[in-house]
Coordinates of C-alpha atoms and ligand atoms in Angstrom, one line a residue:
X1 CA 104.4 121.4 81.3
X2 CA 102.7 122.0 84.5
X3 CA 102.1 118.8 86.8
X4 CA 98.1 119.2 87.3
X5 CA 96.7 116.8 89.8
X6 CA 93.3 116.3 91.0
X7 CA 92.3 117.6 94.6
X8 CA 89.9 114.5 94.6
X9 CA 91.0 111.8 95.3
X10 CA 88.0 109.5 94.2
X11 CA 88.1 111.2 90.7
X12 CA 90.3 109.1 88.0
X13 CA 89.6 111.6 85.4
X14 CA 92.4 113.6 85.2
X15 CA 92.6 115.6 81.5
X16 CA 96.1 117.2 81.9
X17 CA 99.2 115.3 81.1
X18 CA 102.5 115.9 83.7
X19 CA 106.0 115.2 83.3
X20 CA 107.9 113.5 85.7
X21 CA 108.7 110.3 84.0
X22 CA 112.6 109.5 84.5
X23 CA 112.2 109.9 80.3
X24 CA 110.7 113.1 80.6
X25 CA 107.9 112.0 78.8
X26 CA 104.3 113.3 79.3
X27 CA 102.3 110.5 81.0
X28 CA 98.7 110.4 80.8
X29 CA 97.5 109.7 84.8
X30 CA 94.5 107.9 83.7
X31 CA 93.9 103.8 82.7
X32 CA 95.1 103.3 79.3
X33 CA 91.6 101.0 79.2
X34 CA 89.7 103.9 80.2
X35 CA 91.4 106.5 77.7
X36 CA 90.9 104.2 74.7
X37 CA 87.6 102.7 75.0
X38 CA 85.2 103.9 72.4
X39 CA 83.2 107.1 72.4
X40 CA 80.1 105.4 72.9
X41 CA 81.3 105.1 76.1
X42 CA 81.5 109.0 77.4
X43 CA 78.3 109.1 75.5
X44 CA 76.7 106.7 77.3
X45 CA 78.6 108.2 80.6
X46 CA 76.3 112.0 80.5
X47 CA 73.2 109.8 79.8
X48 CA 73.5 107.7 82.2
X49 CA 73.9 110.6 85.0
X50 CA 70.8 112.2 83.9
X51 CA 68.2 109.2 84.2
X52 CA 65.9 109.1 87.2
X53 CA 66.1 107.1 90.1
X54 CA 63.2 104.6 90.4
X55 CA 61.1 104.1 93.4
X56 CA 60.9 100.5 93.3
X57 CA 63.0 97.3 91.2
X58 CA 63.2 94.1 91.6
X59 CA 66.6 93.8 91.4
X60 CA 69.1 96.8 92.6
X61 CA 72.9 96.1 92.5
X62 CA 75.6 98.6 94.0
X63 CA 78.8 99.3 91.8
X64 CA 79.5 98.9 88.3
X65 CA 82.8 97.2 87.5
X66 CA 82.7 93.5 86.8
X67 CA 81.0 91.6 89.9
X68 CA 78.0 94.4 89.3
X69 CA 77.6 94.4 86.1
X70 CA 78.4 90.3 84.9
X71 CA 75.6 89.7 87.8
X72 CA 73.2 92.6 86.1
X73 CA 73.9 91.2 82.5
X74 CA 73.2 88.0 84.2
X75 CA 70.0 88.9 85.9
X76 CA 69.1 90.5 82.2
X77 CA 69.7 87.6 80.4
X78 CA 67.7 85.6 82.7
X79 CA 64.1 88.5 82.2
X80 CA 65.0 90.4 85.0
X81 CA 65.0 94.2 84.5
X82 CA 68.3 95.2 86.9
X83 CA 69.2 98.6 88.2
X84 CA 72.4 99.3 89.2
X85 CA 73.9 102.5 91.2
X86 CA 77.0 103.7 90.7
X87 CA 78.7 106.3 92.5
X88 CA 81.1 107.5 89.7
X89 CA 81.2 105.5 86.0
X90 CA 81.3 102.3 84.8
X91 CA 84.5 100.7 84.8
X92 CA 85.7 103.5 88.0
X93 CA 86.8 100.8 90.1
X94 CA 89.4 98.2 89.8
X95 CA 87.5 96.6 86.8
X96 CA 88.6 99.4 84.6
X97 CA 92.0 99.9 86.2
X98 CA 93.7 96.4 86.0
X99 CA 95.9 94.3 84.0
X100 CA 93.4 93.2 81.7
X101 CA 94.9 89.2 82.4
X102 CA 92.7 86.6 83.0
X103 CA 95.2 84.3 84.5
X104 CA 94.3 80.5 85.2
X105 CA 94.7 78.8 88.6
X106 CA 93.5 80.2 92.2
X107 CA 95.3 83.5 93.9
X108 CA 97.4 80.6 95.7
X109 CA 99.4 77.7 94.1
X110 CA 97.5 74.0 93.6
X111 CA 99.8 72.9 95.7
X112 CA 99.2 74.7 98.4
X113 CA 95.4 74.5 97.8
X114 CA 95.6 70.5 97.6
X115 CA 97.2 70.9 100.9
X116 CA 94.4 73.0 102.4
X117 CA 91.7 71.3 100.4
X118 CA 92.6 68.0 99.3
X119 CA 93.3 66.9 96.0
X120 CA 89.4 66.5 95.0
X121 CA 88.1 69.9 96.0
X122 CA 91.5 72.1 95.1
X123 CA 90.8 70.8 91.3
X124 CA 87.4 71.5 91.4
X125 CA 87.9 75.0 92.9
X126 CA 91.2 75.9 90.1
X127 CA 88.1 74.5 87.5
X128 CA 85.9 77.3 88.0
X129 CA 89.2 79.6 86.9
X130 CA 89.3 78.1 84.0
X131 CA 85.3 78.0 83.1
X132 CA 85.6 82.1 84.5
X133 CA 88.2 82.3 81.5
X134 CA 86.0 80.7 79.1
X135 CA 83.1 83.0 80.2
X136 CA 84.6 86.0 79.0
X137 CA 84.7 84.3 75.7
X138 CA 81.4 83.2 75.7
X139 CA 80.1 86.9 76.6
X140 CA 82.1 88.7 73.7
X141 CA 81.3 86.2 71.1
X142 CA 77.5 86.3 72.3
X143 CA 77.8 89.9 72.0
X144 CA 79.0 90.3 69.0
X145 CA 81.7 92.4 70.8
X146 CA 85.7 92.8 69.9
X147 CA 86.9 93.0 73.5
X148 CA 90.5 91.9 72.3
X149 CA 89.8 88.5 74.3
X150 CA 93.2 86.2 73.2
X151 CA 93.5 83.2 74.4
X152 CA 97.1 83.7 74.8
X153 CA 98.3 81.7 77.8
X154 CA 99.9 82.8 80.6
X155 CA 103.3 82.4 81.8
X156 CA 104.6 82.2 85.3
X157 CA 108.3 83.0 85.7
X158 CA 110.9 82.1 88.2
X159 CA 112.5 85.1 89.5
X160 CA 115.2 83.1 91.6
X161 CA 116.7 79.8 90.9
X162 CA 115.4 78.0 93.6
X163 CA 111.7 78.6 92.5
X164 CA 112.2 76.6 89.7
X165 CA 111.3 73.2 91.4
X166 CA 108.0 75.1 92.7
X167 CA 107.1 75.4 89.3
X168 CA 108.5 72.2 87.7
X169 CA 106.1 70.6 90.6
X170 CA 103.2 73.0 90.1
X171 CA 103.2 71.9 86.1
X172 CA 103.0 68.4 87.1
X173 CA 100.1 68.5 89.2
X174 CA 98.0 70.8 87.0
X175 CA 98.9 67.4 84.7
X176 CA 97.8 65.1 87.0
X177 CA 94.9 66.0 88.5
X178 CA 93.2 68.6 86.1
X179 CA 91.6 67.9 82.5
X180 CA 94.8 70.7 81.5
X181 CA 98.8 70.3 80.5
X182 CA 100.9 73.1 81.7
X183 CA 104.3 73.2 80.7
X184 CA 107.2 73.8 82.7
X185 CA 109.9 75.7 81.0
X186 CA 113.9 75.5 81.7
X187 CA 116.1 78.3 81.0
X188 CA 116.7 77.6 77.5
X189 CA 113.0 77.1 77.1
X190 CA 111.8 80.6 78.5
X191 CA 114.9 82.2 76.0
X192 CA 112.2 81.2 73.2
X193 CA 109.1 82.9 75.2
X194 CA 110.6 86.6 76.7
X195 CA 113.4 89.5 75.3
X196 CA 114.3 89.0 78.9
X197 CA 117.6 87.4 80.8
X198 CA 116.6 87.8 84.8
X199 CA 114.4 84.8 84.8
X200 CA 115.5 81.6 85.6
X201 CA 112.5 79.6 83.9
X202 CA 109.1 79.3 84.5
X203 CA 105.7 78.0 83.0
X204 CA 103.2 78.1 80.4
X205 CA 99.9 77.1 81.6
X206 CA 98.1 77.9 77.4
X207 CA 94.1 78.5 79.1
X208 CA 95.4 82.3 80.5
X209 CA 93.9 85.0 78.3
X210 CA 93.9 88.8 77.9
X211 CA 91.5 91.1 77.1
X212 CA 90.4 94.9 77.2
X213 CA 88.8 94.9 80.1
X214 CA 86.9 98.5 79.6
X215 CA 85.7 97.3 76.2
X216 CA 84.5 94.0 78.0
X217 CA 82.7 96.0 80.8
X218 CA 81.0 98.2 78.1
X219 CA 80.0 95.0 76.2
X220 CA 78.3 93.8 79.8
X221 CA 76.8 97.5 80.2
X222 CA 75.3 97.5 76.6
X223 CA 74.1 93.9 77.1
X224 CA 72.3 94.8 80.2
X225 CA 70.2 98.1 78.8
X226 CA 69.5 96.5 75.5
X227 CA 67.8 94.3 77.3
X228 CA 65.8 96.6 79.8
X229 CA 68.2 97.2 82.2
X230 CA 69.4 100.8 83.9
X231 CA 72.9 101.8 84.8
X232 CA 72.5 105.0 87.1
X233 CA 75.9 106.8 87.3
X234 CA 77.0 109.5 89.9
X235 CA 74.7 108.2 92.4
X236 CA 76.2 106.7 96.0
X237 CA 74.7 104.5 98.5
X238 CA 74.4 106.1 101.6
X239 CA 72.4 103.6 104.0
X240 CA 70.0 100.3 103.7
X241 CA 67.7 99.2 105.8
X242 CA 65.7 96.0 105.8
X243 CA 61.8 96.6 104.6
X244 CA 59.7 93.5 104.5
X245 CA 61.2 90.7 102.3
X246 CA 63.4 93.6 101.1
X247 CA 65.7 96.8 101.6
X248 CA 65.2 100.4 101.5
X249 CA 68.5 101.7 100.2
X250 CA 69.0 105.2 100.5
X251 CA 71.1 106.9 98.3
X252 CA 72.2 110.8 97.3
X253 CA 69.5 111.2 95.1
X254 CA 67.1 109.5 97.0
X255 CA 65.4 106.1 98.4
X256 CA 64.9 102.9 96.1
X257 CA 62.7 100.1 97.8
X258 CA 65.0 96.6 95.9
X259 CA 63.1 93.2 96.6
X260 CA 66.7 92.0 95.8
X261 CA 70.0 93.6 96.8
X262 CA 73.7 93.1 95.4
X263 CA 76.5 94.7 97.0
X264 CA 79.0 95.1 94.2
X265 CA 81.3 97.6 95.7
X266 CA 84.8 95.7 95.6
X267 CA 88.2 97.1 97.8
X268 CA 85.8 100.4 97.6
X269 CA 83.4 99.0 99.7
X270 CA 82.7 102.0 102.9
X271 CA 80.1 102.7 105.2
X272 CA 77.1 101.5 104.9
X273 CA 79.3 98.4 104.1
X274 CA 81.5 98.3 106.4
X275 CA 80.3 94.4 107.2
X276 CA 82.3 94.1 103.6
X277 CA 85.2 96.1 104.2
X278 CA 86.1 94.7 106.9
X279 CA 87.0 91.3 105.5
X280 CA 89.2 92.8 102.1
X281 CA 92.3 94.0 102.4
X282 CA 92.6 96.8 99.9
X283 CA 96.2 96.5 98.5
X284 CA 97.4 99.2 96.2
X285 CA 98.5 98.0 92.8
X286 CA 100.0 100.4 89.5
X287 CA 100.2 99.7 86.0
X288 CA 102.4 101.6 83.4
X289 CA 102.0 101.4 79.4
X290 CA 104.6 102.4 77.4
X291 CA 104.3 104.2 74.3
X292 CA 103.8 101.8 70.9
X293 CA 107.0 99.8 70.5
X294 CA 105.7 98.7 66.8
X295 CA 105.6 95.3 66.2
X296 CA 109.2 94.4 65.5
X297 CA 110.1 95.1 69.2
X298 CA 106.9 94.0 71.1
X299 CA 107.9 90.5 69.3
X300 CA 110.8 90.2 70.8
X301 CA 109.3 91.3 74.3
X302 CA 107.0 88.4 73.9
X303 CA 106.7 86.5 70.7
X304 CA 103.7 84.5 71.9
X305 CA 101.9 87.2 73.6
X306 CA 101.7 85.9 76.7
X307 CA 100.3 87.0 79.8
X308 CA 103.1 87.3 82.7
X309 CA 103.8 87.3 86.3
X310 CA 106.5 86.7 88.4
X311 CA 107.5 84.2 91.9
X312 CA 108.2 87.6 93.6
X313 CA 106.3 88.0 96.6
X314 CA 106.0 91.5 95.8
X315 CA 105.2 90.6 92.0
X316 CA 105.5 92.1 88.7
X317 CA 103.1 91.3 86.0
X318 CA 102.8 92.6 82.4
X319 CA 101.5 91.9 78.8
X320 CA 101.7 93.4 75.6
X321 CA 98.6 95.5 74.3
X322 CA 96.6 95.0 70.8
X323 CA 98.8 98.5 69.8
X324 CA 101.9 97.0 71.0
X325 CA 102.5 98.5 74.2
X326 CA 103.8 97.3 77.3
X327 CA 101.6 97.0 79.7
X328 CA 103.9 96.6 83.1
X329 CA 102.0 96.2 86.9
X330 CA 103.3 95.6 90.5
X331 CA 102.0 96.4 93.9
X332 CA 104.9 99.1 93.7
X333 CA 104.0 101.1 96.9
X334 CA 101.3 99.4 99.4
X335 CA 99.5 102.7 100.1
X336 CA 100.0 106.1 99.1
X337 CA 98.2 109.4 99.4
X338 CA 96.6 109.4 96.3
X339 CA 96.5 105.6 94.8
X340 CA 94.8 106.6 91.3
X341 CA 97.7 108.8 90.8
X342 CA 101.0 107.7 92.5
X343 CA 103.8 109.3 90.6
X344 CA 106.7 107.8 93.0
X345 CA 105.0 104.0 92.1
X346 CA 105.3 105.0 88.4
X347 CA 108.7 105.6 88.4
X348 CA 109.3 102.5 90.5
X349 CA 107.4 100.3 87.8
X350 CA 109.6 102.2 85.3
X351 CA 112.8 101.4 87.0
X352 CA 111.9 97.4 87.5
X353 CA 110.5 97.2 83.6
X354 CA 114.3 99.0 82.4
X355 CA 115.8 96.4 84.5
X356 CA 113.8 93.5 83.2
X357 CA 113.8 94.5 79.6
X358 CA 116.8 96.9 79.3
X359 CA 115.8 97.2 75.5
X360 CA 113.3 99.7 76.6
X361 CA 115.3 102.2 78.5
X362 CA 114.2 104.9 76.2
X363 CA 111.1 103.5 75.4
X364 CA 108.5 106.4 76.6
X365 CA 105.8 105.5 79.4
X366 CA 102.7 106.9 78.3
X367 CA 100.2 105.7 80.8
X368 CA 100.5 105.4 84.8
X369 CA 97.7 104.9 87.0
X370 CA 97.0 102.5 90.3
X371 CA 93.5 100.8 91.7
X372 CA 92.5 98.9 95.3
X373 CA 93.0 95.0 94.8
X374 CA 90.3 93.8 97.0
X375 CA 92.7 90.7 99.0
X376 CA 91.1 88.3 101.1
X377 CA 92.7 87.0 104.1
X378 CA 93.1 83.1 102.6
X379 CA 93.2 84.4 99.5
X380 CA 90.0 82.9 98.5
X381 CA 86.9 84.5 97.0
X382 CA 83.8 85.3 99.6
X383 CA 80.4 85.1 98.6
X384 CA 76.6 85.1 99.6
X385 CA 74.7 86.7 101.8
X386 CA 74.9 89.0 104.9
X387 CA 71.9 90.5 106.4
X388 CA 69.7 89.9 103.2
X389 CA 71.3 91.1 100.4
X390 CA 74.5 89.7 98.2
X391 CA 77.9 90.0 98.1
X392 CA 81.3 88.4 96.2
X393 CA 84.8 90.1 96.9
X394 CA 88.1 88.6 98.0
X395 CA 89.6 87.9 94.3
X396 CA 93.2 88.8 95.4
X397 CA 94.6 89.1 92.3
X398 CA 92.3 87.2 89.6
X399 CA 89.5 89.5 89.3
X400 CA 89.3 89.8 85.4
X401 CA 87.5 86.7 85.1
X402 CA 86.4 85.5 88.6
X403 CA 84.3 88.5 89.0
X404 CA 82.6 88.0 85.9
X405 CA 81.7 84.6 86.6
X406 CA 80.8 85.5 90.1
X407 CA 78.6 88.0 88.5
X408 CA 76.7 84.5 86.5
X409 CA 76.7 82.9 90.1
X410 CA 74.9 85.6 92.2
X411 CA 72.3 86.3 89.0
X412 CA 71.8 82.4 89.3
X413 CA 71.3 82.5 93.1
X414 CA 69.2 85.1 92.8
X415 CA 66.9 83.9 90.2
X416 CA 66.7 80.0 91.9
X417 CA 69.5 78.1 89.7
X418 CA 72.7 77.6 91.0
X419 CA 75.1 76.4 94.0
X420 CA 77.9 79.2 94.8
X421 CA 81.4 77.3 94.9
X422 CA 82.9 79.7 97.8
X423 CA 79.4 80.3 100.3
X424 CA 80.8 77.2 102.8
X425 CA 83.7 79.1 103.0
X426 CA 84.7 81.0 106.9
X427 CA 84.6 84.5 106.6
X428 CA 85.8 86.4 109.3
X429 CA 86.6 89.9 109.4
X430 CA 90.3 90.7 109.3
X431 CA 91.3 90.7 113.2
X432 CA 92.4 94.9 113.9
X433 CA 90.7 95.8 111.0
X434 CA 88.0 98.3 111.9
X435 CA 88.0 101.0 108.4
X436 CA 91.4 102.6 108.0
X437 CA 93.8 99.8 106.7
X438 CA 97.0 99.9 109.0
X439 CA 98.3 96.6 108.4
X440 CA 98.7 96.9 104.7
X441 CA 102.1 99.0 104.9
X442 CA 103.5 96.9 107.4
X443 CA 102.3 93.7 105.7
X444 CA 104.1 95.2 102.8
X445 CA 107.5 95.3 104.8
X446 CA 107.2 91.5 105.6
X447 CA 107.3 90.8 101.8
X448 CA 109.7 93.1 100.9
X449 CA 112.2 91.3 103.4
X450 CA 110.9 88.2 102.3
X451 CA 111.7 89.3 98.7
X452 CA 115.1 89.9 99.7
X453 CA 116.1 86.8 101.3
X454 CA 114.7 84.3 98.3
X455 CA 117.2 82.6 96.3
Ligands
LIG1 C1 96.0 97.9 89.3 C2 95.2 96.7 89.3 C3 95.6 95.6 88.5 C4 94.9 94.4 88.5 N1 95.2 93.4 87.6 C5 94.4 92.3 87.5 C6 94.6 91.4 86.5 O1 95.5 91.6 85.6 N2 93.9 90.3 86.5 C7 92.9 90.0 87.4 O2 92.2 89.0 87.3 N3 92.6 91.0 88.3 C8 93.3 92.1 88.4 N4 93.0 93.1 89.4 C9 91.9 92.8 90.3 C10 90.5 93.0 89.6 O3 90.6 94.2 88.8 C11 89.4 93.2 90.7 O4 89.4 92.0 91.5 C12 88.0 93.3 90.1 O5 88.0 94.3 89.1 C13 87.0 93.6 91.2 O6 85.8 94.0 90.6 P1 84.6 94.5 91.4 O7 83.5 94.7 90.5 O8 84.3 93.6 92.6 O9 85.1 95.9 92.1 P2 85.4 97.3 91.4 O10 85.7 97.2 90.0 O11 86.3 98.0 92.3 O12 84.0 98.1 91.5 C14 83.4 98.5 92.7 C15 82.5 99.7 92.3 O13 81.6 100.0 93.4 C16 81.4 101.4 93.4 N5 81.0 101.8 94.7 C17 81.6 101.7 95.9 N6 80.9 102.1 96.9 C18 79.7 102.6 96.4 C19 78.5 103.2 96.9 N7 78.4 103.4 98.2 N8 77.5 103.5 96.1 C20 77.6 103.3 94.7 N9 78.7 102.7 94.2 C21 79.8 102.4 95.0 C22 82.8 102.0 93.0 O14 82.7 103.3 92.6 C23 83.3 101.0 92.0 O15 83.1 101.4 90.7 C24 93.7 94.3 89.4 C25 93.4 95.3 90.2 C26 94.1 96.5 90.2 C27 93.6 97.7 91.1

């Protein structure tokens, strides 16, 4: 068969399978969470293209992954009425392109946050990972909505000897100074937790989850238009200005006049944002799923289901899916051409899973696709305001949940209740970076090399 790619870049639907897998396997170019999320959803998709743009709202937010749409369900929930623009479809973004792991902890260790924090705030700040997780529960239970939430803990593995003690030291201090026990694992103990030999050890830290996160982001999209709500798809922001109290935001379809304003637009974030996109770093990451091993095999994988990543600084993470897939990630190439549809990082991913899990060296891979992970440059989250309106971005890693509970933080802001951990927080643009990202490749080097000389 024909390889077809898409001559637009920004599009992620691409119906025609190619063939270039190493296994010469088709492989779908598209999220695995986008291709299997129900009908309802492309249902929904037409409609929502079709509805009008309104004149005036209380509340408009830009972008519809999670940040967008957790703060419209939010605002919902609370009697506000949200709008929200987005240029393509729900879930375009890197909410419906990820990993679908909600993994505990900050995007840096808590030992390296006690030391920039202390031991007081560093807890306090890993807390609000934790209550993120337990959010995304909350949501789908109150929604009545299977979003293949599992609590199934996540484990952290040494990929060299020598970052063993980081962990062994990393399980203690999660012991001793948060309400949580994490347990450190030896080799023999992570030969009871992976099908794998290449790690060393590791740890098991049981609040991590996993989830679906399309399904979750359609359970946040129903929630918000059952409850008065509108999600406008296919329309961009082109421009805002400041009108009275509020913003003229002009968009391809038109102006709306928003009392409040949300700028939900992620690693994507572009001109007229370009106050946002300027602080983010947008690192490329991939994601292959292999075709379904049946149960017998994805047991042995991982008999606890766990969600994984690896001490590499150029890391690999993965998890099984409900079907018994292998989902397997990694920031396989920093930038490429194309990043929704990198067919040299697929066969990368392909090559590190064979090596990590030789068992599945004829195992098919049936999905491949990559997203923008929206970094920070202390690899904390940034939130607040600039010039009037909202914002939250900088998740580095740890989107799944955070974004959703940043989207209950900026509703809560918004509507008079609640502090927002991060707002004290300095946020200065990234020094050089003035649109194009230059510094991502060559930042990519420095953990390659990095990579190479860890033992
Ligand atoms: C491959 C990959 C794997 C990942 N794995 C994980 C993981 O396992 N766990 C985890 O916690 N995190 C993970 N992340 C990170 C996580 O997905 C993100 O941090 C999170 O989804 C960010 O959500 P967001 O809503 O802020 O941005 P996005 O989901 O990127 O949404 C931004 C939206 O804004 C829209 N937009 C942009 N500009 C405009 C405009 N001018 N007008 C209208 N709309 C606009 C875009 O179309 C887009 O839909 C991963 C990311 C990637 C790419």
């Amino acid at each position: 068969m024909t390889a077809t790619i898409s001559s637009a870049p920004d599009s992620l639907w691409v119906p025609e399978l190619n063939a270039f897998s190493p296994t010469k396997a088709n492989m779908k170019q598209i999220s695995y969470w986008l291709d299997t999320a129900s009908h309802s959803f492309a249902q929904a998709d037409s409609e929502r293209t079709e509805l009008s743009l309104p004149g005036a709202v209380e509340a408009l937010v830009v972008g519809a992954g999670l940040t967008g749409l957790s703060t419209a369900y939010h605002l919902a929930l609370a009697g506000v009425r949200p709008v929200v623009l987005e240029a393509h479809h729900v879930g375009w973004g890197a909410s419906g392109r990820n990993g679908g792991m909600a993994t505990t902890g900050l995007s840096i260790s808590l030992q390296a946050a006690v030391k920039r924090f202390g031991e007081q705030r560093a807890a306090q700040l890993r807390q609000f990972y934790n209550d993120a997780i337990d959010l995304l529960e909350i949501i789908s239970e109150a929604e009545g909505a299977d979003t293949e939430f599992r609590r199934a803990g996540l484990m952290n593995l040494a990929a060299r000897r020598g970052h063993l003690d980081h962990y062994q030291r990393e399980a203690e201090l999660i012991g001793a100074l948060t309400p949580y026990e994490a347990r450190f694992l030896d080799r023999e103990g992570i030969a009871e937790e992976i099908g794998s030999s290449a790690y060393f050890g590791g740890m098991i830290d049981p609040a991590g989850a996993s989830l679906h996160p399309v399904k979750f982001l359609q359970t946040l999209a129903r929630g918000i238009e059952r409850r008065g709500g509108v999600i406008l798809e296919g329309v961009r922001v082109e421009g805002i200005e400041q009108q009275g109290a509020g913003h003229a935001v002009r968009t391809d379809r038109g102006t709306i006049v928003a009392d409040q304003l949300v700028v939900a637009t992620g690693a994507h974030s572009r001109r007229p944002f370009g106050w946002l996109q300027r602080r983010i770093a947008p690192v490329g990451s991939f994601v292959i799923v292999t075709e379904q091993l049946g149960a017998d095999v994805a047991n042995a994988l991982l008999p606890n289901r766990r969600v994984c990543s690896d001490s590499k600084e150029l890391l690999n993470y993965f998890r099984l899916t409900e079907d018994d897939r292998l989902a397997f990630g990694g920031r396989a190439r920093f930038m490429s051409k194309d990043i929704a549809y990198d067919r040299k990082s697929a066969e990368i991913l392909q090559q590190q899973m064979i090596g990590l899990f030789p068992q599945l060296g004829g195992a098919r891979v049936e999905y491949g696709w990559g997203g923008l992970v929206d970094i920070s440059m202390d690899r904390m989250v940034h939130s607040g305001t600039h010039d009037g309106w909202w914002f939250s971005e900088g998740y580095s890693g740890h989107g799944v949940q955070m974004a959703t509970y940043m989207g209950k933080v900026l509703a809560g802001n918004i509507t008079g209740n609640t502090d927002n951990p991060w707002q004290d927080l300095p946020n200065p643009p990234i020094p050089g970076h003035l649109g194009w990202p230059w510094f991502v490749p060559v930042a990519g080097l420095y953990y390659v090399a990095r990579d190479a000389i860890s033992k």
